């Protein structure tokens, strides 16, 4: 056997390996990017669901924001008070304050109060039904009730009630906006909890025309606008529109004369009932 | 001898045209009121020109075109504007519309208008007349016709293809237009050929309309290169890309227009309307509508004022029968169901089909068995099975980027052949709507 050939091969391979090894070692020290170790620590203390409600592209981006002080721990809508305190203590920063926001449905026209003009058969999603005569509902602005929002929600914050209306559980809602994107009728809005005056209707029809289609629609009668503080509520294209810039002027007085109950004073859940637990478990 | 004219794939649904195919078109009596939505065409809604209380004559313009792709709207009956506001639209929503109470004592004779001698006009002037007459494609999409008549300078158009296929089951609108008004169709072809400067026209008619083929053949002018080509019956031959393939064996590229292969396609009903605008001076205010289906007492082909409420139209045909369960605008393959019979007939309404409970019974949906029938049916050679799985998983962007969702024309062939009853076409429609929603800034 030719020992020389074996040696040569070993030397060449060994040499190449050594040379690259040295290169890697150099690169490791020279090209090192410093990463704040607190980012990793903060990520561990965040929920890790990447819901995006904080406005950052996921939990890691939010953690980077925390370390760079462009975000505050309270910006996470999912952590809860304890989690935020822990995170703030870990980073040694102010917890900050955050406005708790929830998804609100701009429709109260459940199957018991809204006219169903035609029966819809076909693909059982709101997106598909919306293209076929708005799912047959008399009010073409209203909730179709096939639960696209419920399917889109990752936090068990939406359940469908007996009238086929989605109900939002404020404690579970992270205001991530998935339901807003899922609804083909654009009925969901994300609102701060302290916006308590809520018009639960989106129909552009007025008066008897809409009353014939839905018992709880806004008929644009203008009583709430007259009863509320000057300039707080305005009637615009068939609806009462609340100017939330003047939210501190809002009082429950505004809703007292509403003939249909379309405008509500909402504390906590949008509609009074609470979620039946059984249904929550099956989701 | 040329080979049999055909395109590949497609389906053969029962055409169900016997109910109305041999009935001559009749004029429907004027209804008590007409409702004219400002959005009846592809493009921008028209701009309102009238006020509540105005008295208007039949043919007066009540809304002007707004922008390049738009069309004016004219009163289809004399009367008084009673209301301007939201009214049920056939698409299921409410849209701004002008409601006119029809004057019961009016002779409904239009105000005398200048009748242009079309022979003396330049192509530009001809196009202006068509635009001002509010002519849109009557095949269903309602695209403003004048836009098609003025293609870009650099395009070279060789052939005008006249679409007389009417492959959609039940509908006989184009059929009766050709059989009852062949001279009008030929005049329209003559005008269009002058506008476009094309030397040649081909009229494609499916072989299940022998009387239409006969009538159009008999009246063919000698001085023009116009040829009638009978086509084998197949759905969706009336789709312009399929028709070009069948008649000329040319393929319109993905995302392209017929112009890219030197062709302009126009539906016969629209062509007849163009001729009518020059013959009578009247704009597009009435159209032929097929009212048919087992759910209607007396099926008919009617000349209907645009804006007639569906309920008035159905009552003019003897009303609904006891079996009626679903009212579809357009044919059963591509039409959409309506939920409110107060919605009016639009310029693009080809037919009203009333189906019975037995015909619409929901069939149970099974999982996809990958049989591949949908691939053999898709006339644009997509993969509906793959698209369907992606749609059900909500991967809409991927459908568009990698599987040519944009080329789908929602013809419904895949849904029709699927042995598992998967509503593929509806899934694709919903995906497209979802993509539109995400593209539009909220």
Coordinates of C-alpha atoms in Angstrom, one line a residue, chain A residues 38-47 59 62-67 71-96:
Chain A
X38 CA -33.0 40.5 28.0
X39 CA -34.8 39.9 24.7
X40 CA -34.7 36.1 25.2
X41 CA -35.8 36.5 28.8
X42 CA -38.7 38.8 27.8
X43 CA -39.8 36.3 25.1
X44 CA -40.0 33.6 27.7
X45 CA -42.3 35.7 29.8
X46 CA -44.6 36.6 27.0
X47 CA -47.6 34.3 26.0
X59 CA -44.1 38.2 20.6
X62 CA -42.6 42.9 20.9
X63 CA -39.8 41.8 23.2
X64 CA -37.3 43.7 21.1
X65 CA -39.6 46.7 21.4
X66 CA -39.7 46.3 25.2
X67 CA -35.9 46.3 25.4
X71 CA -43.1 49.4 23.9
X72 CA -44.3 49.0 27.5
X73 CA -45.2 45.6 29.1
X74 CA -48.8 46.7 29.4
X75 CA -49.0 46.7 25.6
X76 CA -49.5 42.9 25.7
X77 CA -53.2 42.3 25.8
X78 CA -53.0 38.7 26.9
X79 CA -50.7 38.7 29.9
X80 CA -53.0 39.9 32.6
X81 CA -51.9 42.1 35.5
X82 CA -49.6 39.6 37.2
X83 CA -47.8 38.7 34.0
X84 CA -47.3 42.4 33.2
X85 CA -45.9 43.0 36.7
X86 CA -43.5 40.1 36.4
X87 CA -42.3 41.2 33.0
X88 CA -41.9 44.8 34.2
X89 CA -39.9 43.6 37.2
X90 CA -37.7 41.4 35.1
X91 CA -36.9 44.3 32.7
X92 CA -36.8 46.9 35.4
X93 CA -39.1 49.2 33.6
X94 CA -42.5 50.9 34.2
X95 CA -45.3 48.5 33.4
X96 CA -47.1 51.4 31.7

